[in-house]
Amino acid sequence: MSTTTSPLDDDPTSFFDSMLNELPRFPYGNFGWEQVDVSAVDREPNLLRHTHDYAEIVGEKTPALYAFQTVRLMDFYPEDFTTLAAEIAPEAWRLLFYAGVYSQEMLSHFRFHPYQELIRLCDPSGPSTDVPAEFIGTTETANAVAAQIQYLIREKGTDFAKATWSVLSLAQRLSLTKSEVLKCQWWSPLWIRALNSRLNSGS
């Protein structure tokens, strides 16, 4: 058996740095969207090789459609999105991003309750607290961040949870890299609107 190791094997910090310093596809803030390569957003690695493409028949929602529907929700319920953008800290958004799997389709299912699911995902003793501190960009422990967001969701209630779920669904549908999760303001209503304008501009 080979004992050859990579320099990265001996220095996990260097490995994290390479992921967190990757050049983002999206602007950090509200400017520079005209440079975004729209086609790059749709190019995703096929991690699950398959023969039968069920998604093609059922209908797979594109990132552009996710962005469009998120903005529609923001237009209908602006106070929900304004509140969550102001109340949820950046490190909590990042922890939530890594804590679960989110999709807009789940919001239409009558048996699904995002409030309960987010409370579960934010359990300070659960697996979400295994996320490295470098990924969420804070000196606080993941346990402390999880406890804070769980308390906030309990306090704010169901509509707050629905809006939070929809933002996380969009972020995951974009297949954000670790660098983008850390550096971009992907939970900001202004950022989401700029993204939607770029993806659905027709250019």
Backbone as a printed PyTorch tensor [residue, N CA C, xyz], in Angstrom:
tensor([[[  0.8440,  -1.1920,   0.0000],
         [  0.0000,   0.0000,   0.0000],
         [  0.8810,   1.2440,   0.0000]],

        [[  0.5560,   2.1880,  -0.8200],
         [  1.3570,   3.4060,  -0.9310],
         [  1.1830,   4.2760,   0.2950]],

        [[  2.2930,   4.8480,   0.7390],
         [  2.2400,   5.7620,   1.8850],
         [  2.4590,   7.1950,   1.4510]],

        [[  2.4300,   7.4210,   0.1530],
         [  2.6330,   8.7690,  -0.3770],
         [  1.4940,   9.6770,   0.0580]],

        [[  1.8370,  10.8370,   0.5570],
         [  0.8170,  11.7960,   1.0080],
         [  0.9950,  13.1060,   0.2860]],

        [[ -0.0830,  13.8210,   0.2080],
         [ -0.0640,  15.1630,  -0.3640],
         [  0.2720,  16.1540,   0.7280]],

        [[  0.8910,  17.2910,   0.3990],
         [  1.1260,  18.3400,   1.4060],
         [ -0.1570,  18.7680,   2.0900]],

        [[ -1.2880,  18.6630,   1.3620],
         [ -2.5500,  19.0690,   1.9580],
         [ -2.9890,  18.1120,   3.0540]],

        [[ -2.5210,  16.8300,   2.9650],
         [ -2.9020,  15.8580,   3.9860],
         [ -2.3370,  16.2480,   5.3490]],

        [[ -1.1720,  16.8880,   5.3300],
         [ -0.5240,  17.2620,   6.5790],
         [ -0.9570,  18.6230,   7.0910]],

        [[ -1.6490,  19.3810,   6.2620],
         [ -2.0280,  20.7410,   6.6400],
         [ -3.4790,  20.9970,   6.2460]],

        [[ -4.4310,  20.5860,   7.1100],
         [ -5.8420,  20.7950,   6.7660],
         [ -6.1980,  22.2580,   6.5940]],

        [[ -5.4640,  23.1490,   7.2670],
         [ -5.7290,  24.5780,   7.1180],
         [ -5.4940,  25.0110,   5.6830]],

        [[ -4.4320,  24.4960,   5.0730],
         [ -4.1360,  24.8170,   3.6800],
         [ -5.2420,  24.3070,   2.7640]],

        [[ -5.7700,  23.1240,   3.0720],
         [ -6.8610,  22.5540,   2.2850],
         [ -8.0930,  23.4400,   2.3770]],

        [[ -8.4590,  23.8820,   3.5830],
         [ -9.5930,  24.7830,   3.7740],
         [ -9.3620,  26.1010,   3.0400]],

        [[ -8.1380,  26.6130,   3.1350],
         [ -7.8190,  27.8910,   2.4860],
         [ -8.0490,  27.8140,   0.9830]],

        [[ -7.6750,  26.6890,   0.3800],
         [ -7.8330,  26.5600,  -1.0720],
         [ -9.3000,  26.6000,  -1.4610]],

        [[-10.1750,  26.0160,  -0.6390],
         [-11.6080,  26.0370,  -0.9340],
         [-12.2100,  27.4140,  -0.6670]],

        [[-11.8040,  28.0210,   0.4250],
         [-12.4120,  29.2870,   0.8380],
         [-11.9020,  30.4740,   0.0330]],

        [[-10.7900,  30.2960,  -0.6700],
         [-10.2410,  31.3890,  -1.4770],
         [-10.4830,  31.2010,  -2.9670]],

        [[-11.2850,  30.2020,  -3.3310],
         [-11.6380,  30.0010,  -4.7350],
         [-12.3860,  31.2250,  -5.2510]],

        [[-12.1350,  31.5920,  -6.5040],
         [-12.7440,  32.7870,  -7.0760],
         [-14.2520,  32.5880,  -7.2380]],

        [[-15.0850,  33.3960,  -6.5770],
         [-16.5420,  33.2430,  -6.6840],
         [-17.0770,  33.5890,  -8.0690]],

        [[-18.1650,  32.9540,  -8.4560],
         [-18.8370,  33.2700,  -9.7190],
         [-19.7170,  34.5050,  -9.5790]],

        [[-20.0910,  34.8530,  -8.3350],
         [-21.0380,  35.9290,  -8.0770],
         [-20.3600,  37.0780,  -7.3440]],

        [[-20.8680,  38.3080,  -7.5130],
         [-20.3380,  39.4480,  -6.7510],
         [-20.6160,  39.2810,  -5.2660]],

        [[-19.8070,  39.9190,  -4.4590],
         [-20.0390,  39.8780,  -3.0200],
         [-21.2720,  40.6900,  -2.6450]],

        [[-21.4440,  41.8200,  -3.3130],
         [-22.5460,  42.7230,  -2.9850],
         [-23.4930,  42.9200,  -4.1460]],

        [[-23.9110,  44.1670,  -4.3420],
         [-24.9620,  44.4680,  -5.3070],
         [-24.4440,  44.9360,  -6.6640]],

        [[-23.1210,  44.9720,  -6.8360],
         [-22.5620,  45.4750,  -8.0880],
         [-21.7020,  44.4090,  -8.7590]],

        [[-21.5440,  44.5660, -10.0620],
         [-20.7130,  43.6500, -10.8230],
         [-21.4700,  42.4880, -11.4350]],

        [[-22.7880,  42.5340, -11.4290],
         [-23.5870,  41.4290, -11.9300],
         [-23.5020,  41.2750, -13.4420]],

        [[-23.1530,  42.3450, -14.1590],
         [-23.0800,  42.2420, -15.6160],
         [-21.9360,  41.3310, -16.0590]],

        [[-20.9780,  41.0610, -15.1740],
         [-19.8620,  40.1760, -15.5060],
         [-20.1570,  38.7020, -15.2190]],

        [[-21.2780,  38.4080, -14.5910],
         [-21.5890,  37.0190, -14.2250],
         [-21.8770,  36.2010, -15.4850]],

        [[-21.2020,  35.0600, -15.5970],
         [-21.4280,  34.1420, -16.7180],
         [-22.6520,  33.2930, -16.3910]],

        [[-23.7720,  33.6310, -17.0100],
         [-25.0340,  32.9480, -16.7090],
         [-24.9380,  31.4560, -17.0040]],

        [[-24.2410,  31.0960, -18.0700],
         [-24.1490,  29.6750, -18.4300],
         [-23.3940,  28.8760, -17.3830]],

        [[-22.4680,  29.5160, -16.6700],
         [-21.7040,  28.8130, -15.6440],
         [-22.5690,  28.4210, -14.4540]],

        [[-23.6490,  29.1380, -14.2380],
         [-24.5340,  28.8370, -13.1120],
         [-25.2900,  27.5380, -13.3640]],

        [[-25.5770,  27.2430, -14.6320],
         [-26.3180,  26.0340, -14.9760],
         [-25.4300,  24.8050, -15.1260]],

        [[-24.1270,  25.0210, -15.2360],
         [-23.2270,  23.8750, -15.3920],
         [-22.9080,  23.3050, -14.0220]],

        [[-23.4160,  22.1280, -13.7620],
         [-23.1950,  21.4880, -12.4670],
         [-22.5830,  20.1100, -12.6740]],

        [[-21.7090,  19.6880, -11.7610],
         [-21.1610,  18.3350, -11.8740],
         [-22.2570,  17.3020, -11.6200]],

        [[-22.2570,  16.2530, -12.4030],
         [-23.2200,  15.1740, -12.1990],
         [-22.6230,  14.1930, -11.2040]],

        [[-22.9700,  14.3800,  -9.9300],
         [-22.3560,  13.5820,  -8.8750],
         [-22.9440,  12.1810,  -8.8110]],

        [[-24.1620,  12.0150,  -9.2970],
         [-24.8160,  10.7080,  -9.2640],
         [-25.0220,  10.2380, -10.7020]],

        [[-24.0620,   9.5220, -11.2240],
         [-24.1650,   9.0260, -12.5900],
         [-25.3380,   8.0510, -12.6840]],

        [[-26.1200,   8.1900, -13.7310],
         [-27.2860,   7.3340, -13.8570],
         [-27.5790,   7.0590, -15.3240]],

        [[-28.3750,   6.0370, -15.5610],
         [-28.7840,   5.6990, -16.9150],
         [-30.1340,   6.3050, -17.2430]],

        [[-31.0620,   6.2190, -16.2950],
         [-32.4200,   6.7110, -16.4990],
         [-32.5550,   8.1030, -15.8980]],

        [[-32.8230,   9.0970, -16.7240],
         [-32.8800,  10.4770, -16.2650],
         [-34.3050,  10.8360, -15.8530]],

        [[-34.6530,  10.5050, -14.6370],
         [-35.9940,  10.7980, -14.1160],
         [-36.2340,  12.2960, -14.0400]],

        [[-35.1930,  13.0750, -13.7110],
         [-35.3540,  14.5180, -13.5480],
         [-35.7960,  15.1750, -14.8390]],

        [[-35.2920,  14.6600, -15.9620],
         [-35.6440,  15.2480, -17.2540],
         [-37.1360,  15.0800, -17.5430]],

        [[-37.7020,  13.9320, -17.1540],
         [-39.1120,  13.6620, -17.4070],
         [-40.0120,  14.3900, -16.4150]],

        [[-39.6330,  14.3390, -15.1400],
         [-40.4360,  14.9960, -14.1040],
         [-40.3770,  16.5090, -14.2620]],

        [[-39.2300,  17.0050, -14.6550],
         [-39.0610,  18.4460, -14.8040],
         [-38.1600,  18.9950, -13.7220]],

        [[-36.9680,  19.3810, -14.1170],
         [-35.9950,  19.9060, -13.1630],
         [-36.0060,  21.4220, -13.2230]],

        [[-36.1860,  22.0560, -12.0740],
         [-36.2260,  23.5110, -12.0270],
         [-34.8170,  24.0820, -12.1020]],

        [[-34.6240,  25.0140, -13.0000],
         [-33.3180,  25.6350, -13.1930],
         [-33.0330,  26.6550, -12.0890]],

        [[-31.7600,  27.0290, -11.9200],
         [-31.4410,  28.1100, -10.9870],
         [-32.1890,  29.4010, -11.3070]],

        [[-32.3710,  29.6860, -12.6040],
         [-33.0900,  30.9050, -12.9960],
         [-34.5320,  30.8690, -12.5080]],

        [[-35.1760,  29.7130, -12.6060],
         [-36.5570,  29.5910, -12.1370],
         [-36.6280,  29.6780, -10.6170]],

        [[-35.6670,  29.0890,  -9.9440],
         [-35.6040,  29.2100,  -8.4820],
         [-35.4970,  30.6730,  -8.0690]],

        [[-34.6140,  31.4050,  -8.7560],
         [-34.4300,  32.8230,  -8.4320],
         [-35.7100,  33.6040,  -8.6960]],

        [[-36.3450,  33.3240,  -9.8310],
         [-37.5830,  34.0130, -10.1820],
         [-38.6730,  33.7610,  -9.1430]],

        [[-38.8190,  32.5260,  -8.7220],
         [-39.8690,  32.2080,  -7.7480],
         [-39.5540,  32.7750,  -6.3610]],

        [[-38.2750,  32.8400,  -6.0220],
         [-37.9020,  33.4500,  -4.7470],
         [-38.2580,  34.9280,  -4.7360]],

        [[-38.0030,  35.6240,  -5.8510],
         [-38.3530,  37.0410,  -5.9410],
         [-39.8730,  37.2260,  -5.8920]],

        [[-40.6170,  36.3180,  -6.4940],
         [-42.0860,  36.3900,  -6.3970],
         [-42.5290,  36.2880,  -4.9440]],

        [[-41.9300,  35.3890,  -4.1990],
         [-42.2470,  35.2700,  -2.7740],
         [-41.8830,  36.5550,  -2.0340]],

        [[-40.7510,  37.1390,  -2.3880],
         [-40.3350,  38.3920,  -1.7660],
         [-41.3170,  39.5150,  -2.0730]],

        [[-41.8700,  39.5070,  -3.2890],
         [-42.8450,  40.5340,  -3.6640],
         [-44.1630,  40.3690,  -2.9020]],

        [[-44.5610,  39.1210,  -2.6780],
         [-45.8030,  38.8590,  -1.9510],
         [-45.6550,  39.0920,  -0.4440]],

        [[-44.4890,  38.7250,   0.1030],
         [-44.2940,  38.7870,   1.5560],
         [-42.9950,  39.5190,   1.8970]],

        [[-42.8860,  40.7820,   1.5090],
         [-41.6100,  41.5010,   1.6850],
         [-41.1580,  41.6000,   3.1350]],

        [[-42.1200,  41.7230,   4.0630],
         [-41.7350,  41.8740,   5.4690],
         [-41.0370,  40.6280,   6.0020]],

        [[-41.4120,  39.4470,   5.5160],
         [-40.7540,  38.2170,   5.9640],
         [-39.2790,  38.2320,   5.5980]],

        [[-38.9740,  38.6100,   4.3650],
         [-37.5990,  38.5640,   3.8840],
         [-36.7520,  39.7040,   4.4380]],

        [[-37.3770,  40.8500,   4.6410],
         [-36.6600,  41.9620,   5.2610],
         [-36.2720,  41.6120,   6.6910]],

        [[-37.1930,  40.9860,   7.3960],
         [-36.9430,  40.6070,   8.7880],
         [-35.8360,  39.5800,   8.8960]],

        [[-35.9080,  38.5390,   8.0850],
         [-34.8930,  37.4930,   8.2330],
         [-33.5080,  37.9790,   7.8170]],

        [[-33.4390,  38.8540,   6.8090],
         [-32.1440,  39.3900,   6.3970],
         [-31.5150,  40.2280,   7.5080]],

        [[-32.3700,  40.8960,   8.2860],
         [-31.8760,  41.7330,   9.3780],
         [-31.5770,  40.9230,  10.6390]],

        [[-32.3260,  39.8450,  10.8610],
         [-32.2490,  39.1200,  12.1310],
         [-31.2380,  37.9700,  12.1340]],

        [[-31.0940,  37.2850,  11.0090],
         [-30.1990,  36.1210,  10.9760],
         [-28.7780,  36.5800,  10.6590]],

        [[-27.8590,  36.2490,  11.5440],
         [-26.4620,  36.6450,  11.3650],
         [-25.8260,  35.8600,  10.2120]],

        [[-24.8220,  36.4470,   9.5420],
         [-24.1650,  35.7440,   8.4270],
         [-23.6760,  34.3480,   8.7930]],

        [[-23.0720,  34.2040,   9.9800],
         [-22.5630,  32.8840,  10.3510],
         [-23.6930,  31.8700,  10.5460]],

        [[-24.8740,  32.3510,  10.9620],
         [-26.0260,  31.4580,  11.1120],
         [-26.5370,  31.0090,   9.7520]],

        [[-26.5650,  31.9250,   8.7760],
         [-26.9440,  31.5410,   7.4190],
         [-26.0310,  30.4400,   6.9030]],

        [[-24.7330,  30.6280,   7.1260],
         [-23.7670,  29.6570,   6.6050],
         [-23.9170,  28.3100,   7.2870]],

        [[-24.1490,  28.3280,   8.5820],
         [-24.3620,  27.0610,   9.2960],
         [-25.6060,  26.3550,   8.7630]],

        [[-26.6780,  27.1090,   8.5690],
         [-27.9050,  26.5300,   8.0250],
         [-27.6690,  25.9360,   6.6380]],

        [[-26.8860,  26.6150,   5.8210],
         [-26.6080,  26.1280,   4.4730],
         [-26.0350,  24.7160,   4.5140]],

        [[-25.1270,  24.4720,   5.4520],
         [-24.4760,  23.1690,   5.5450],
         [-25.2710,  22.1640,   6.3670]],

        [[-26.2640,  22.6280,   7.1040],
         [-26.9670,  21.7540,   8.0500],
         [-27.9660,  20.8110,   7.3950]],

        [[-28.5070,  21.1720,   6.2360],
         [-29.5700,  20.3540,   5.6500],
         [-29.6110,  20.4280,   4.1440]],

        [[-30.6550,  19.8200,   3.5860],
         [-30.9180,  19.8540,   2.1470],
         [-32.2650,  20.5430,   1.9600]],

        [[-32.2930,  21.5710,   1.1040],
         [-33.4790,  22.4200,   0.9700],
         [-33.9550,  22.4510,  -0.4790]],

        [[-35.2670,  22.5190,  -0.6690],
         [-35.8220,  22.7020,  -2.0070],
         [-37.1300,  23.4640,  -1.9100]],

        [[-37.3870,  24.2700,  -2.9230],
         [-38.6370,  25.0330,  -2.9620],
         [-39.8470,  24.1080,  -3.0500]],

        [[-39.6810,  22.9860,  -3.7430],
         [-40.7990,  22.0740,  -3.9370],
         [-41.3940,  21.6060,  -2.6090]],

        [[-40.5780,  21.4850,  -1.6000],
         [-41.0540,  21.0050,  -0.3010],
         [-42.0460,  21.9810,   0.3290]],

        [[-41.9190,  23.2610,  -0.0130],
         [-42.8300,  24.2590,   0.5490],
         [-44.2670,  24.0790,   0.0680]],

        [[-44.4510,  23.3480,  -1.0070],
         [-45.8020,  23.1380,  -1.5420],
         [-46.4550,  21.8800,  -0.9950]],

        [[-45.7350,  21.1080,  -0.1900],
         [-46.2800,  19.8520,   0.3140],
         [-46.9990,  20.0990,   1.6450]],

        [[-48.2450,  19.6590,   1.7180],
         [-49.0610,  19.9840,   2.8920],
         [-48.5650,  19.3070,   4.1660]],

        [[-47.7690,  18.2560,   4.0430],
         [-47.2510,  17.5760,   5.2330],
         [-45.9030,  18.1340,   5.7040]],

        [[-45.3420,  19.0500,   4.9340],
         [-44.0220,  19.5630,   5.2770],
         [-44.1300,  20.8590,   6.0600]],

        [[-43.3810,  20.9460,   7.1640],
         [-43.3920,  22.1320,   8.0150],
         [-41.9480,  22.6290,   8.1890]],

        [[-41.5610,  23.6570,   7.4480],
         [-40.1790,  24.1330,   7.5420],
         [-39.7960,  24.5970,   8.9420]],

        [[-40.7790,  25.0890,   9.6840],
         [-40.4830,  25.5140,  11.0580],
         [-39.9150,  24.3430,  11.8710]],

        [[-40.6090,  23.2220,  11.8360],
         [-40.1620,  22.0500,  12.5950],
         [-38.8320,  21.5130,  12.0720]],

        [[-38.6730,  21.5240,  10.7490],
         [-37.4490,  20.9890,  10.1680],
         [-36.2450,  21.8640,  10.5020]],

        [[-36.4080,  23.1780,  10.4610],
         [-35.2960,  24.0630,  10.8110],
         [-34.9330,  23.9560,  12.2870]],

        [[-35.9400,  23.8020,  13.1380],
         [-35.6630,  23.5930,  14.5630],
         [-34.8220,  22.3280,  14.7440]],

        [[-35.1820,  21.2780,  14.0170],
         [-34.4290,  20.0200,  14.1070],
         [-33.0030,  20.1990,  13.6010]],

        [[-32.8540,  20.8640,  12.4690],
         [-31.5310,  21.0410,  11.8770],
         [-30.6160,  21.8910,  12.7480]],

        [[-31.2110,  22.7800,  13.5470],
         [-30.4200,  23.6870,  14.3870],
         [-30.1810,  23.1440,  15.7850]],

        [[-30.4190,  21.8760,  16.0030],
         [-30.1930,  21.2730,  17.3180],
         [-28.7170,  21.4410,  17.6950]],

        [[-28.4260,  22.1640,  18.7800],
         [-27.0250,  22.4030,  19.1620],
         [-26.2410,  21.1290,  19.4460]],

        [[-26.9380,  20.0260,  19.6860],
         [-26.2440,  18.7530,  19.9160],
         [-26.2960,  17.8630,  18.6790]],

        [[-26.7840,  18.3940,  17.5550],
         [-26.9410,  17.6120,  16.3380],
         [-25.7410,  17.6870,  15.4250]],

        [[-25.8360,  17.0460,  14.2630],
         [-24.6980,  16.9810,  13.3330],
         [-24.3090,  18.3090,  12.6910]],

        [[-25.2090,  19.3050,  12.7130],
         [-24.8730,  20.5880,  12.1000],
         [-23.6940,  21.2610,  12.7930]],

        [[-23.4590,  20.8910,  14.0320],
         [-22.3710,  21.5270,  14.7810],
         [-21.0070,  20.9480,  14.4210]],

        [[-20.9630,  19.9970,  13.4930],
         [-19.6890,  19.4650,  13.0150],
         [-19.0770,  20.3320,  11.9210]],

        [[-19.8020,  21.3660,  11.4740],
         [-19.3030,  22.2390,  10.4120],
         [-18.0680,  22.9940,  10.9100]],

        [[-16.9610,  22.9540,  10.1730],
         [-15.7600,  23.6720,  10.6120],
         [-16.0060,  25.1650,  10.7500]],

        [[-15.3950,  25.7700,  11.7340],
         [-15.5670,  27.2050,  11.9890],
         [-15.1490,  28.0350,  10.7790]],

        [[-14.1470,  27.5450,  10.0180],
         [-13.6870,  28.2800,   8.8390],
         [-14.7920,  28.4350,   7.8050]],

        [[-15.6830,  27.4580,   7.7350],
         [-16.7500,  27.4900,   6.7370],
         [-17.8420,  28.4950,   7.0870]],

        [[-18.0250,  28.7540,   8.3750],
         [-19.0970,  29.6790,   8.7620],
         [-18.5690,  31.0620,   9.1330]],

        [[-17.2580,  31.2020,   9.1910],
         [-16.6560,  32.5190,   9.3380],
         [-16.9010,  33.1940,  10.6670]],

        [[-16.6610,  32.4790,  11.7510],
         [-16.8650,  33.0620,  13.0730],
         [-15.9150,  32.4270,  14.0750]],

        [[-15.6680,  33.1550,  15.1560],
         [-14.8640,  32.5840,  16.2380],
         [-15.7430,  31.8550,  17.2550]],

        [[-17.0570,  32.0050,  17.1150],
         [-17.9740,  31.2820,  17.9950],
         [-18.0070,  29.8060,  17.6240]],

        [[-18.3940,  28.9780,  18.5750],
         [-18.5450,  27.5660,  18.2720],
         [-19.8030,  27.3450,  17.4380]],

        [[-19.7980,  26.2790,  16.6550],
         [-20.9790,  25.9450,  15.8630],
         [-22.1740,  25.6680,  16.7710]],

        [[-21.9120,  25.1060,  17.9580],
         [-22.9980,  24.8440,  18.9110],
         [-23.6900,  26.1400,  19.3150]],

        [[-22.8900,  27.1670,  19.5810],
         [-23.4550,  28.4480,  20.0040],
         [-24.2580,  29.0810,  18.8760]],

        [[-23.7510,  29.0040,  17.6550],
         [-24.4740,  29.5660,  16.5080],
         [-25.7790,  28.8170,  16.2880]],

        [[-25.7370,  27.4940,  16.3970],
         [-26.9450,  26.6840,  16.2260],
         [-27.9920,  27.0350,  17.2780]],

        [[-27.5670,  27.2100,  18.5110],
         [-28.5060,  27.5560,  19.5820],
         [-29.1530,  28.9160,  19.3250]],

        [[-28.3690,  29.8730,  18.8250],
         [-28.9010,  31.2060,  18.5440],
         [-29.9540,  31.1810,  17.4410]],

        [[-29.6690,  30.4590,  16.3590],
         [-30.6220,  30.4370,  15.2520],
         [-31.8530,  29.6230,  15.6180]],

        [[-31.6830,  28.5780,  16.4070],
         [-32.8450,  27.8040,  16.8340],
         [-33.7730,  28.6640,  17.6990]],

        [[-33.2000,  29.4340,  18.6030],
         [-33.9950,  30.3260,  19.4380],
         [-34.7280,  31.3620,  18.5890]],

        [[-34.0310,  31.9130,  17.5900],
         [-34.6280,  32.9370,  16.7400],
         [-35.8020,  32.3720,  15.9340]],

        [[-35.6460,  31.1860,  15.4000],
         [-36.7250,  30.5750,  14.6250],
         [-37.9260,  30.2860,  15.5230]],

        [[-37.6810,  29.7930,  16.7110],
         [-38.7880,  29.5630,  17.6630],
         [-39.5220,  30.8690,  17.9660]],

        [[-38.7600,  31.9350,  18.1240],
         [-39.3410,  33.2310,  18.4710],
         [-40.1350,  33.8310,  17.3090]],

        [[-39.6370,  33.7010,  16.0880],
         [-40.2400,  34.3760,  14.9330],
         [-41.3740,  33.5820,  14.3000]],

        [[-41.3420,  32.2630,  14.3760],
         [-42.4840,  31.4840,  13.9330],
         [-42.4490,  30.9730,  12.5050]],

        [[-43.6150,  30.5040,  12.0610],
         [-43.7500,  29.7370,  10.8250],
         [-43.4160,  30.5210,   9.5590]],

        [[-43.9430,  31.7270,   9.4120],
         [-43.6880,  32.4970,   8.1900],
         [-42.2090,  32.8550,   8.0490]],

        [[-41.5850,  33.1630,   9.1560],
         [-40.1500,  33.4260,   9.1790],
         [-39.3870,  32.1920,   8.7030]],

        [[-39.8100,  31.0280,   9.1610],
         [-39.1620,  29.7780,   8.7680],
         [-39.3500,  29.5000,   7.2750]],

        [[-40.5470,  29.7780,   6.7540],
         [-40.8050,  29.5630,   5.3250],
         [-39.8940,  30.4370,   4.4660]],

        [[-39.7590,  31.6950,   4.8350],
         [-38.8980,  32.6020,   4.0730],
         [-37.4410,  32.1550,   4.1530]],

        [[-37.0280,  31.7340,   5.3380],
         [-35.6670,  31.2380,   5.5230],
         [-35.4200,  30.0230,   4.6520]],

        [[-36.3720,  29.1170,   4.6270],
         [-36.2500,  27.9040,   3.8180],
         [-36.1250,  28.2420,   2.3320]],

        [[-36.8970,  29.2120,   1.8690],
         [-36.8660,  29.5540,   0.4450],
         [-35.5180,  30.1490,   0.0490]],

        [[-34.9200,  30.9490,   0.9100],
         [-33.6010,  31.5240,   0.6150],
         [-32.5410,  30.4200,   0.5770]],

        [[-32.6010,  29.5150,   1.5400],
         [-31.6420,  28.4110,   1.5680],
         [-31.8120,  27.4980,   0.3570]],

        [[-33.0540,  27.3180,  -0.0820],
         [-33.3200,  26.5010,  -1.2680],
         [-32.6530,  27.0940,  -2.4970]],

        [[-32.7720,  28.4030,  -2.6550],
         [-32.1410,  29.0760,  -3.7850],
         [-30.6220,  28.9410,  -3.7020]],

        [[-30.0670,  29.1890,  -2.5330],
         [-28.6110,  29.1260,  -2.3660],
         [-28.0720,  27.7480,  -2.7320]],

        [[-28.7690,  26.7030,  -2.3000],
         [-28.2930,  25.3640,  -2.6300],
         [-28.5050,  25.0310,  -4.0980]],

        [[-29.5700,  25.5390,  -4.6990],
         [-29.8050,  25.2770,  -6.1220],
         [-28.7410,  25.9300,  -6.9870]],

        [[-28.1120,  26.9800,  -6.4700],
         [-27.0140,  27.6380,  -7.1840],
         [-25.7110,  26.8550,  -7.0650]],

        [[-25.7290,  25.8030,  -6.2280],
         [-24.5090,  25.0260,  -5.9720],
         [-23.3650,  25.9380,  -5.5470]],

        [[-23.6400,  26.7930,  -4.5730],
         [-22.6210,  27.7250,  -4.0930],
         [-21.3840,  26.9750,  -3.6190]],

        [[-20.2270,  27.4560,  -3.9990],
         [-18.9780,  26.9030,  -3.4900],
         [-18.7750,  27.3800,  -2.0580]],

        [[-17.8280,  26.7800,  -1.3660],
         [-17.5530,  27.1930,   0.0110],
         [-17.0860,  28.6450,   0.0570]],

        [[-16.3530,  29.0580,  -0.9630],
         [-15.9230,  30.4510,  -1.0530],
         [-17.1260,  31.3750,  -1.2010]],

        [[-18.0890,  31.0000,  -2.0380],
         [-19.2820,  31.8220,  -2.2550],
         [-20.1740,  31.8490,  -1.0310]],

        [[-20.3010,  30.7120,  -0.3530],
         [-21.0950,  30.6740,   0.8820],
         [-20.5140,  31.6460,   1.9020]],

        [[-19.1920,  31.6820,   1.9730],
         [-18.5180,  32.5110,   2.9640],
         [-18.5070,  33.9910,   2.6100]],

        [[-18.3400,  34.3210,   1.3330],
         [-18.0690,  35.7070,   0.9560],
         [-19.2580,  36.4730,   0.3850]],

        [[-20.1900,  35.7710,  -0.2530],
         [-21.3090,  36.4570,  -0.8940],
         [-22.4640,  36.6780,   0.0820]],

        [[-23.2320,  37.7220,  -0.1510],
         [-24.3890,  38.0430,   0.7030],
         [-25.6560,  37.4290,   0.0990]],

        [[-25.6440,  36.1050,  -0.0770],
         [-26.6920,  35.4070,  -0.8140],
         [-28.0410,  35.3920,  -0.1050]],

        [[-28.1250,  35.8240,   1.1290],
         [-29.3910,  35.9080,   1.8660],
         [-30.0270,  37.2940,   1.7610]],

        [[-29.3070,  38.2580,   1.2070],
         [-29.8010,  39.6310,   1.1100],
         [-30.8570,  39.7470,   0.0080]],

        [[-32.0040,  40.3710,   0.2920],
         [-33.0040,  40.5850,  -0.7610],
         [-32.4430,  41.3230,  -1.9690]],

        [[-31.5570,  42.2980,  -1.7520],
         [-30.9620,  43.0300,  -2.8740],
         [-30.0940,  42.1180,  -3.7220]],

        [[-29.3230,  41.2460,  -3.0730],
         [-28.4700,  40.2930,  -3.7870],
         [-29.3250,  39.3290,  -4.6030]],

        [[-30.3890,  38.8330,  -4.0040],
         [-31.2730,  37.8770,  -4.6890],
         [-31.9530,  38.5440,  -5.8820]],

        [[-32.3960,  39.7740,  -5.7190],
         [-33.0320,  40.4850,  -6.8370],
         [-32.0350,  40.7270,  -7.9740]],

        [[-30.8050,  41.0690,  -7.6290],
         [-29.7790,  41.2770,  -8.6580],
         [-29.4740,  39.9660,  -9.3820]],

        [[-29.3990,  38.8800,  -8.6190],
         [-29.2030,  37.5670,  -9.2180],
         [-30.3190,  37.2210, -10.1850]],

        [[-31.5540,  37.4280,  -9.7520],
         [-32.7090,  37.1300, -10.5940],
         [-32.6820,  37.9460, -11.8840]],

        [[-32.3470,  39.2240, -11.7630],
         [-32.2920,  40.0860, -12.9450],
         [-31.2570,  39.5750, -13.9330]],

        [[-30.1080,  39.1090, -13.4110],
         [-29.0470,  38.6160, -14.2980],
         [-29.4240,  37.2850, -14.9370]],

        [[-29.9590,  36.3720, -14.1510],
         [-30.2710,  35.0450, -14.6750],
         [-31.4650,  35.0690, -15.6420]],

        [[-32.3560,  36.0250, -15.4570],
         [-33.5670,  36.0750, -16.2810],
         [-33.5880,  37.2830, -17.2110]],

        [[-32.4010,  37.7990, -17.5290],
         [-32.3230,  38.9750, -18.3840],
         [-32.4820,  38.6390, -19.8640]],

        [[-32.3060,  37.3590, -20.1890],
         [-32.4040,  36.9490, -21.5880],
         [-31.1430,  37.1560, -22.3770]],

        [[-30.0780,  37.5830, -21.6900],
         [-28.7990,  37.8040, -22.3900],
         [-27.7950,  36.7500, -22.0120]]])
